[in-house]
CSV table of C-alpha atoms and ligand atoms in Angstrom, one decimal:
chain,number,residue,atom,x,y,z
A,1,MET,CA,0.0,-0.1,0.0
A,2,ASP,CA,1.4,3.3,-0.8
A,3,ILE,CA,1.9,6.2,1.9
A,4,ASP,CA,-1.5,7.8,1.2
A,5,GLN,CA,-3.5,4.5,1.6
A,6,LEU,CA,-1.2,3.8,4.8
A,7,GLN,CA,-2.5,6.9,6.3
A,8,GLN,CA,-6.2,6.3,5.6
A,9,THR,CA,-5.9,2.9,7.0
A,10,LEU,CA,-4.4,4.2,10.0
A,11,ALA,CA,-7.1,6.9,10.5
A,12,ASP,CA,-9.7,4.5,10.0
A,13,LEU,CA,-8.3,2.2,12.6
A,14,GLU,CA,-8.0,5.0,15.1
A,15,ALA,CA,-11.6,5.9,14.5
A,16,GLU,CA,-12.6,2.2,14.9
A,17,THR,CA,-11.0,1.7,17.9
A,18,THR,CA,-12.1,4.8,19.6
A,19,ALA,CA,-15.6,3.7,18.8
A,20,LYS,CA,-15.2,0.1,19.9
A,21,ILE,CA,-13.6,1.0,23.4
A,22,ALA,CA,-16.0,3.7,24.2
A,23,GLY,CA,-18.6,1.3,25.7
A,24,ILE,CA,-16.2,-1.0,27.5
A,25,THR,CA,-16.2,-0.9,31.3
A,26,ALA,CA,-14.1,-3.7,32.5
A,27,ILE,CA,-10.1,-3.6,32.4
A,28,ASP,CA,-9.8,-7.0,31.0
A,29,GLU,CA,-11.9,-6.4,28.1
A,30,LEU,CA,-9.9,-3.3,27.3
A,31,ARG,CA,-6.6,-5.2,27.6
A,32,HIS,CA,-7.8,-7.7,25.2
A,33,VAL,CA,-8.8,-4.9,22.5
A,34,GLU,CA,-5.4,-3.3,22.8
A,35,SER,CA,-3.5,-6.4,22.3
A,36,GLN,CA,-5.7,-7.1,19.2
A,37,THR,CA,-4.7,-3.5,18.1
A,38,THR,CA,-1.3,-2.5,19.2
A,39,GLY,CA,0.0,-5.8,20.2
A,40,LYS,CA,2.8,-7.7,18.4
A,41,SER,CA,0.4,-9.7,16.2
A,42,GLY,CA,-2.3,-7.1,16.4
A,43,THR,CA,-3.5,-4.9,13.5
A,44,LEU,CA,-0.9,-2.1,14.2
A,45,GLY,CA,1.8,-4.7,15.0
A,46,GLN,CA,1.6,-6.5,11.9
A,47,MET,CA,1.8,-3.4,9.8
A,48,LEU,CA,4.9,-2.4,11.5
A,49,GLY,CA,6.3,-5.6,10.5
A,50,THR,CA,5.8,-4.4,6.8
A,51,ILE,CA,8.1,-1.4,6.8
A,52,LYS,CA,10.8,-3.6,5.4
A,53,ASP,CA,8.8,-4.1,2.2
A,54,TYR,CA,8.7,-0.4,1.4
A,55,PRO,CA,11.4,1.1,-1.0
A,56,ALA,CA,14.5,2.2,1.0
A,57,ASP,CA,13.8,5.9,0.6
A,58,GLN,CA,10.2,5.6,2.0
A,59,ARG,CA,11.1,3.2,4.9
A,60,GLY,CA,12.0,6.4,7.3
A,61,GLN,CA,8.7,8.2,6.5
A,62,VAL,CA,6.6,5.1,6.7
A,63,GLY,CA,8.3,4.2,10.2
A,64,LYS,CA,7.6,7.6,11.5
A,65,ILE,CA,3.9,7.5,10.4
A,66,LEU,CA,3.3,4.1,12.1
A,67,ASN,CA,5.3,5.1,15.3
A,68,GLN,CA,2.9,8.2,15.5
A,69,ALA,CA,0.0,6.1,15.0
A,70,LYS,CA,1.0,3.7,17.8
A,71,GLY,CA,1.5,6.4,20.2
A,72,LYS,CA,-1.9,7.8,19.4
A,73,LEU,CA,-3.8,4.6,20.0
A,74,THR,CA,-1.6,3.8,23.2
A,75,GLY,CA,-2.9,7.4,24.3
A,76,ILE,CA,-6.5,6.3,23.6
A,77,PHE,CA,-6.1,3.2,25.5
A,78,LYS,CA,-4.5,4.8,28.5
A,79,GLN,CA,-7.5,7.2,28.6
A,80,ALA,CA,-10.0,4.6,28.5
A,81,GLY,CA,-8.0,2.7,31.3
A,82,ASP,CA,-8.3,5.7,33.4
A,83,ARG,CA,-11.8,6.2,33.0
A,84,ILE,CA,-12.7,2.5,33.7
A,85,ARG,CA,-10.6,2.6,37.1
A,86,GLN,CA,-12.2,5.9,38.1
A,87,ALA,CA,-15.7,4.4,37.5
A,88,GLU,CA,-14.9,1.4,39.5
A,89,THR,CA,-13.5,3.3,42.6
A,90,SER,CA,-16.4,5.6,42.5
A,91,ALA,CA,-18.9,2.6,42.4
A,92,GLU,CA,-17.0,1.0,45.4
A,93,ALA,CA,-17.1,4.4,47.2
A,94,SER,CA,-20.9,4.6,46.9
A,95,LYS,CA,-21.2,1.0,48.2
A,96,ALA,CA,-19.1,1.7,51.1
A,97,SER,CA,-21.4,5.0,51.9
A,98,THR,CA,-24.4,2.7,51.9
A,99,PHE,CA,-22.9,0.3,54.6
A,100,ASP,CA,-23.9,1.1,58.2
A,101,PRO,CA,-21.4,-0.5,60.4
A,102,THR,CA,-23.8,0.3,63.4
A,103,LEU,CA,-26.5,-2.0,62.2
A,104,PRO,CA,-26.6,-5.4,63.8
A,105,GLY,CA,-25.3,-8.2,61.7
A,106,VAL,CA,-27.4,-11.1,60.3
A,107,ARG,CA,-28.0,-13.6,62.9
A,108,PRO,CA,-27.6,-17.2,61.6
A,109,PRO,CA,-30.2,-19.5,63.4
A,110,LEU,CA,-28.7,-21.3,66.2
A,111,GLY,CA,-29.6,-24.7,67.6
A,112,THR,CA,-29.6,-25.7,71.0
A,113,ALA,CA,-28.8,-28.9,73.0
A,114,HIS,CA,-31.7,-31.5,72.1
A,115,PRO,CA,-34.6,-31.0,74.5
A,116,VAL,CA,-34.1,-34.5,76.1
A,117,THR,CA,-30.4,-33.7,76.8
A,118,LEU,CA,-31.7,-30.3,78.6
A,119,VAL,CA,-34.0,-32.1,80.7
A,120,GLN,CA,-31.7,-34.6,81.6
A,121,TRP,CA,-29.2,-32.0,82.8
A,122,GLN,CA,-31.8,-30.5,84.8
A,123,VAL,CA,-32.8,-33.9,86.4
A,124,GLU,CA,-29.0,-34.6,87.1
A,125,ASP,CA,-28.8,-31.1,88.8
A,126,VAL,CA,-31.6,-31.7,90.9
A,127,PHE,CA,-30.4,-35.2,92.1
A,128,GLN,CA,-26.9,-34.3,92.4
A,129,ARG,CA,-28.1,-31.4,94.9
A,130,LEU,CA,-29.6,-34.2,97.0
A,131,GLY,CA,-26.5,-36.3,97.2
A,132,PHE,CA,-27.3,-38.8,94.3
A,133,MET,CA,-24.2,-40.0,92.0
A,134,ILE,CA,-24.8,-40.3,88.4
A,135,GLU,CA,-24.1,-44.0,87.0
A,136,THR,CA,-24.1,-45.3,83.5
A,137,GLY,CA,-25.0,-49.0,82.4
A,138,PRO,CA,-24.6,-50.7,78.8
A,139,GLU,CA,-27.1,-50.4,76.2
A,140,MET,CA,-26.4,-53.9,75.1
A,141,GLU,CA,-27.4,-55.9,78.3
A,142,THR,CA,-27.2,-59.4,79.6
A,143,GLU,CA,-30.7,-61.2,80.2
A,144,TYR,CA,-29.6,-61.5,83.7
A,145,TYR,CA,-29.4,-57.6,84.8
A,146,ASN,CA,-32.1,-56.7,82.4
A,147,PHE,CA,-34.7,-59.4,83.7
A,148,GLU,CA,-33.5,-62.1,86.1
A,149,ALA,CA,-31.7,-59.9,88.7
A,150,LEU,CA,-34.9,-57.6,88.5
A,151,ASN,CA,-36.9,-60.7,89.8
A,152,ILE,CA,-38.3,-61.4,86.3
A,153,PRO,CA,-37.3,-65.2,85.8
A,154,ALA,CA,-37.5,-66.7,82.3
A,155,LEU,CA,-41.1,-67.5,81.4
A,156,HIS,CA,-42.3,-64.8,83.7
A,157,PRO,CA,-45.2,-63.0,81.8
A,158,ALA,CA,-43.8,-59.7,82.8
A,159,ARG,CA,-41.3,-60.2,80.1
A,160,ASP,CA,-43.8,-60.0,77.5
A,161,MET,CA,-44.5,-56.3,78.5
A,162,GLN,CA,-41.1,-55.3,77.4
A,163,ASP,CA,-40.2,-56.9,74.1
A,164,THR,CA,-36.9,-56.0,72.8
A,165,PHE,CA,-34.1,-56.6,70.1
A,166,TRP,CA,-32.0,-59.7,70.8
A,167,MET,CA,-28.5,-59.8,69.6
A,168,THR,CA,-26.9,-62.8,67.8
A,169,ASN,CA,-24.6,-63.0,71.0
A,170,ASN,CA,-27.5,-63.8,73.3
A,171,MET,CA,-27.4,-60.3,74.7
A,172,LEU,CA,-30.2,-57.7,74.3
A,173,LEU,CA,-30.9,-54.0,74.0
A,174,ARG,CA,-31.9,-53.0,77.3
A,175,THR,CA,-35.6,-52.4,77.6
A,176,HIS,CA,-35.2,-50.0,80.5
A,177,THR,CA,-32.5,-48.4,82.8
A,178,SER,CA,-33.4,-50.6,85.7
A,179,PRO,CA,-30.4,-53.1,85.2
A,180,VAL,CA,-28.2,-50.4,86.4
A,181,GLN,CA,-30.1,-50.7,89.8
A,182,VAL,CA,-28.4,-54.3,90.3
A,183,ARG,CA,-25.2,-53.2,88.9
A,184,ALA,CA,-24.8,-50.1,91.0
A,185,MET,CA,-25.6,-52.1,94.3
A,186,GLU,CA,-22.8,-54.7,93.3
A,187,ARG,CA,-20.4,-51.9,92.6
A,188,HIS,CA,-21.1,-49.6,95.5
A,189,GLY,CA,-23.1,-51.5,98.3
A,190,PRO,CA,-25.4,-49.6,100.6
A,191,PRO,CA,-26.2,-46.9,101.6
A,192,LEU,CA,-26.8,-45.9,97.9
A,193,ARG,CA,-28.3,-42.7,96.1
A,194,VAL,CA,-28.0,-43.2,92.5
A,195,ILE,CA,-29.4,-42.0,89.2
A,196,ALA,CA,-28.8,-43.5,85.8
A,197,PRO,CA,-30.0,-41.6,82.6
A,198,GLY,CA,-29.7,-43.5,79.4
A,199,ARG,CA,-31.3,-45.0,76.2
A,200,CYS,CA,-33.8,-47.9,76.2
A,201,PHE,CA,-35.1,-49.9,73.3
A,202,ARG,CA,-38.3,-51.8,72.8
A,203,TYR,CA,-39.8,-53.6,70.0
A,204,GLU,CA,-42.8,-51.5,70.0
A,205,THR,CA,-45.5,-50.2,67.8
A,206,ILE,CA,-44.7,-46.3,67.3
A,207,ASP,CA,-47.3,-43.7,68.1
A,208,ALA,CA,-47.5,-40.3,69.4
A,209,SER,CA,-46.0,-41.4,72.8
A,210,HIS,CA,-44.2,-44.5,72.0
A,211,GLU,CA,-40.7,-45.0,70.1
A,212,ASN,CA,-38.6,-47.9,69.7
A,213,THR,CA,-35.8,-46.0,71.3
A,214,PHE,CA,-36.2,-43.5,74.1
A,215,HIS,CA,-34.6,-42.3,77.2
A,216,GLN,CA,-35.4,-42.9,80.8
A,217,VAL,CA,-33.6,-42.0,84.1
A,218,GLU,CA,-33.5,-44.7,86.8
A,219,GLY,CA,-33.4,-43.7,90.3
A,220,LEU,CA,-32.5,-45.7,93.5
A,221,MET,CA,-32.1,-44.7,96.8
A,222,ILE,CA,-31.1,-47.4,99.6
A,223,ASP,CA,-30.6,-47.0,103.2
A,224,LYS,CA,-31.8,-47.9,106.8
A,225,ASN,CA,-35.6,-46.8,107.0
A,226,ILE,CA,-36.3,-45.5,103.7
A,227,SER,CA,-40.1,-45.4,103.2
A,228,ILE,CA,-42.7,-44.5,100.6
A,229,ALA,CA,-43.0,-41.1,102.3
A,230,ASN,CA,-39.3,-40.5,101.0
A,231,LEU,CA,-40.3,-41.7,97.6
A,232,ILE,CA,-43.2,-39.5,97.3
A,233,ALA,CA,-41.4,-36.5,98.5
A,234,MET,CA,-38.7,-37.0,96.0
A,235,MET,CA,-41.0,-37.3,93.1
A,236,ARG,CA,-42.9,-34.1,94.2
A,237,LEU,CA,-39.6,-32.3,94.2
A,238,LEU,CA,-38.5,-33.6,91.0
A,239,LEU,CA,-41.5,-32.5,89.1
A,240,ARG,CA,-41.6,-29.2,90.9
A,241,GLU,CA,-38.1,-28.2,90.1
A,242,VAL,CA,-38.4,-29.5,86.4
A,243,PHE,CA,-41.6,-27.6,85.8
A,244,GLY,CA,-41.0,-24.4,88.0
A,245,ARG,CA,-44.3,-25.1,90.0
A,246,ASP,CA,-46.5,-27.7,91.1
A,247,VAL,CA,-47.8,-29.8,88.5
A,248,LYS,CA,-51.1,-32.1,88.6
A,249,ALA,CA,-50.1,-35.7,89.2
A,250,ARG,CA,-51.7,-38.8,90.5
A,251,LEU,CA,-50.1,-42.1,92.2
A,252,ARG,CA,-52.0,-45.3,91.5
A,253,PRO,CA,-51.1,-49.0,92.1
A,254,GLY,CA,-48.8,-50.4,89.3
A,255,TYR,CA,-47.1,-53.8,88.9
A,256,PHE,CA,-43.4,-54.2,88.3
A,257,PRO,CA,-41.8,-57.5,89.7
A,258,PHE,CA,-38.9,-55.5,90.9
A,259,VAL,CA,-40.8,-53.3,93.2
A,260,GLU,CA,-43.3,-53.8,96.2
A,261,PRO,CA,-45.6,-52.2,96.4
A,262,GLY,CA,-45.3,-50.4,92.9
A,263,PHE,CA,-46.7,-47.4,91.6
A,264,GLU,CA,-47.5,-45.6,88.3
A,265,LEU,CA,-47.1,-41.9,88.7
A,266,ASP,CA,-49.1,-40.1,86.1
A,267,MET,CA,-49.1,-36.1,85.3
A,268,SER,CA,-51.7,-34.2,83.6
A,269,CYS,CA,-50.9,-33.9,80.0
A,270,LEU,CA,-49.6,-30.5,79.4
A,271,ILE,CA,-50.3,-30.9,75.6
A,272,CYS,CA,-54.1,-30.7,75.9
A,273,ASP,CA,-54.2,-29.5,79.6
A,274,GLY,CA,-55.7,-32.6,80.8
A,275,LYS,CA,-58.6,-32.5,78.1
A,276,GLY,CA,-57.6,-35.4,75.9
A,277,CYS,CA,-55.4,-35.7,73.1
A,278,PRO,CA,-53.4,-38.3,70.9
A,279,THR,CA,-50.4,-37.7,73.0
A,280,CYS,CA,-52.1,-39.0,76.2
A,281,LYS,CA,-54.5,-41.4,74.2
A,282,HIS,CA,-57.4,-38.9,75.2
A,283,THR,CA,-57.0,-39.8,78.9
A,284,GLY,CA,-55.8,-36.6,80.2
A,285,TRP,CA,-52.8,-38.4,81.8
A,286,ILE,CA,-49.5,-39.3,80.9
A,287,GLU,CA,-47.6,-42.1,82.5
A,288,ILE,CA,-44.2,-40.5,83.5
A,289,LEU,CA,-42.8,-42.0,86.5
A,290,PRO,CA,-43.4,-45.5,87.7
A,291,CYS,CA,-41.8,-46.3,91.1
A,292,GLY,CA,-42.0,-48.4,94.0
A,293,MET,CA,-40.2,-49.9,97.1
A,294,VAL,CA,-37.2,-52.2,96.1
A,295,HIS,CA,-38.2,-55.6,96.2
A,296,PRO,CA,-36.4,-57.7,98.9
A,297,ASN,CA,-35.3,-60.4,96.1
A,298,VAL,CA,-33.8,-57.4,93.9
A,299,LEU,CA,-31.7,-56.4,97.2
A,300,ARG,CA,-30.5,-59.8,97.6
A,301,TYR,CA,-29.6,-60.1,93.9
A,302,GLY,CA,-27.6,-57.0,94.7
A,303,LYS,CA,-25.9,-58.5,97.7
A,304,ILE,CA,-27.8,-56.3,100.2
A,305,ASP,CA,-29.6,-57.6,103.4
A,306,PRO,CA,-33.3,-56.7,102.8
A,307,HIS,CA,-33.4,-57.1,106.7
A,308,GLU,CA,-31.3,-54.3,107.3
A,309,TYR,CA,-31.7,-52.1,104.1
A,310,THR,CA,-35.0,-50.9,102.4
A,311,GLY,CA,-35.1,-48.5,99.3
A,312,PHE,CA,-37.1,-47.0,96.6
A,313,ALA,CA,-36.7,-47.0,93.0
A,314,PHE,CA,-38.1,-45.1,90.0
A,315,GLY,CA,-38.0,-45.1,86.3
A,316,LEU,CA,-38.4,-41.8,84.9
A,317,GLY,CA,-39.7,-41.4,81.2
A,318,LEU,CA,-37.1,-38.8,80.2
A,319,THR,CA,-38.3,-38.3,76.7
A,320,ARG,CA,-41.9,-38.1,77.8
A,321,LEU,CA,-41.0,-35.6,80.3
A,322,ALA,CA,-39.2,-33.5,77.6
A,323,MET,CA,-42.4,-33.7,75.5
A,324,MET,CA,-44.3,-32.1,78.5
A,325,LYS,CA,-42.0,-29.5,79.2
A,326,TYR,CA,-41.5,-28.1,76.0
A,327,GLY,CA,-45.0,-28.8,74.8
A,328,ILE,CA,-44.1,-31.3,72.0
A,329,GLY,CA,-47.0,-33.1,71.2
A,330,ASP,CA,-45.4,-36.1,69.3
A,331,ILE,CA,-42.4,-38.2,70.1
A,332,ARG,CA,-41.4,-38.5,66.8
A,333,VAL,CA,-40.6,-34.9,66.6
A,334,LEU,CA,-37.7,-35.6,69.1
A,335,THR,CA,-36.4,-39.0,67.7
A,336,GLY,CA,-36.7,-38.3,64.0
A,337,GLY,CA,-34.1,-35.7,63.3
A,338,ASP,CA,-36.5,-32.9,62.9
A,339,LEU,CA,-34.7,-29.6,63.2
A,340,ARG,CA,-37.7,-27.8,64.8
A,341,ALA,CA,-37.1,-30.0,67.9
A,342,ILE,CA,-33.8,-28.1,68.6
A,343,VAL,CA,-34.8,-24.9,67.3
A,344,PRO,CA,-38.0,-24.1,69.3
A,345,THR,CA,-40.8,-22.7,67.1
A,346,PRO,CA,-44.4,-21.7,68.0
A,347,ARG,CA,-45.7,-24.6,66.1
A,348,LEU,CA,-43.9,-27.0,68.6
A,349,THR,CA,-45.1,-24.8,71.7
A,350,GLY,CA,-48.1,-26.5,73.2
A,351,PRO,CA,-50.8,-24.7,75.2
A,352,THR,CA,-49.6,-22.2,77.5
A,353,ILE,CA,-49.3,-23.8,81.0
A,354,LYS,CA,-51.5,-21.5,83.1
A,355,PRO,CA,-50.6,-21.4,86.8
A,356,GLU,CA,-54.3,-22.1,87.6
A,357,SER,CA,-54.1,-25.5,86.0
A,358,ALA,CA,-51.8,-26.6,88.7
A,359,GLY,CA,-53.6,-28.8,90.9
A,360,ALA,CA,-52.6,-31.1,93.9
A,361,ALA,CA,-49.3,-32.8,93.3
A,362,CYS,CA,-48.9,-36.5,94.0
B,401,FA5,C1,-40.1,-49.4,83.3
B,401,FA5,O1,-39.4,-49.3,82.3
B,401,FA5,C2,-39.7,-49.6,84.6
B,401,FA5,N1,-38.2,-50.1,84.6
B,401,FA5,C3,-39.9,-48.5,85.5
B,401,FA5,C4,-39.6,-48.7,87.1
B,401,FA5,C5,-38.3,-48.5,87.7
B,401,FA5,C6,-40.7,-49.0,87.9
B,401,FA5,C7,-38.1,-48.7,89.0
B,401,FA5,C8,-40.5,-49.2,89.2
B,401,FA5,C9,-39.2,-49.1,89.7
B,401,FA5,P1,-42.3,-48.7,82.1
B,401,FA5,O2,-42.3,-49.8,81.0
B,401,FA5,O3,-43.6,-48.2,82.6
B,401,FA5,O4,-41.4,-49.1,83.4
B,401,FA5,O5,-41.6,-47.4,81.5
B,401,FA5,C10,-41.2,-46.4,82.2
B,401,FA5,C11,-41.6,-45.0,81.5
B,401,FA5,O6,-40.9,-45.1,80.6
B,401,FA5,C12,-42.8,-45.0,81.1
B,401,FA5,O7,-43.7,-44.4,82.1
B,401,FA5,C13,-42.8,-43.9,80.0
B,401,FA5,O8,-42.8,-42.7,80.5
B,401,FA5,C14,-41.4,-44.2,79.4
B,401,FA5,N2,-41.6,-45.3,78.3
B,401,FA5,C15,-41.8,-46.6,78.2
B,401,FA5,N3,-41.9,-47.0,77.0
B,401,FA5,C16,-41.9,-46.2,76.0
B,401,FA5,C17,-41.9,-46.0,74.7
B,401,FA5,N4,-41.8,-46.9,73.9
B,401,FA5,N5,-41.6,-44.8,74.3
B,401,FA5,C18,-41.3,-43.7,75.0
B,401,FA5,N6,-41.4,-43.7,76.3
B,401,FA5,C19,-41.6,-44.9,77.0
């Protein structure tokens, strides 16, 4: 191309480039266009490579024209870069001016300990203050501790009341925390004050108040002259401490081969305020705290002389206690991994517990 054509081509390139970069708002995009224009293999870069093709007497002039064009284009790109960077800075500044550091942050939803754990801690606290120690026992138990040592020999019909899961090694998943009674007697001897919270398992039909896996707290107090009066006083105290007031409860005869006499302690259902609902099987009462005086045979299994010592025992239904305390009407909410159980919401909260609904405790 002759010199006139070259000058025209360069003027066109300058106009095209100016138009092309006018709408660019990102530095990366600008750099890309710049390399396509003034870069080594860009349009102008390639034109610089043609200087040697011109006659010797024109090369100086062509070189000068091309270098002038390169200078102009470089200036155009620099101006555009400055414009883009300035726009970015003022966008950030205006963002910063809308940020109010005094506003409280966004609070992520926080869980809590599981309701059963919370009530367990509370029960442990009450009994520790009364001088009870906390024991644990194995969840996989022997038939001996789960039944035999609790005065429930093989073929005793009471075994049918607590069907369970049997292991291939002839052990079973304990049906209650009562096996810890004899284990504790063997380990510590009398006098004895012990509670044993833990998981229990039953081969059970599941409904609003029954699960195949649930928690109990066993309680055992053995000393000289322990009577039913001590048992009732302790049960009253426990319920008052957990609920922060007297709750309506009733004591009725109950049969367990390991206590004599035996009682069922029911509390008025707090889900329906005693009116009747699926949780309490429409009776208005919920079985929560069976108890009784330790049977002499059980004391003997624990190597304690029943002529010298007496004692009481109870088996608190901890999962049901948590349901009553937190107004959770269905046990499956607590055991099914439902996150609403650990982030209390109004839907899970039962009827407000009115002080006037408090009646005579047991
Ligand atoms: C017993 O398990 C006796 N070991 C309790 C006991 C201990 C009596 C010491 C006397 C002396 P029972 O099967 O009733 O008893 O269970 C005790 C409590 O555990 C019940 O009142 C109930 O609150 C709870 N419970 C029993 N089965 C289930 C279940 N499937 N799901 C949830 N809670 C249950």
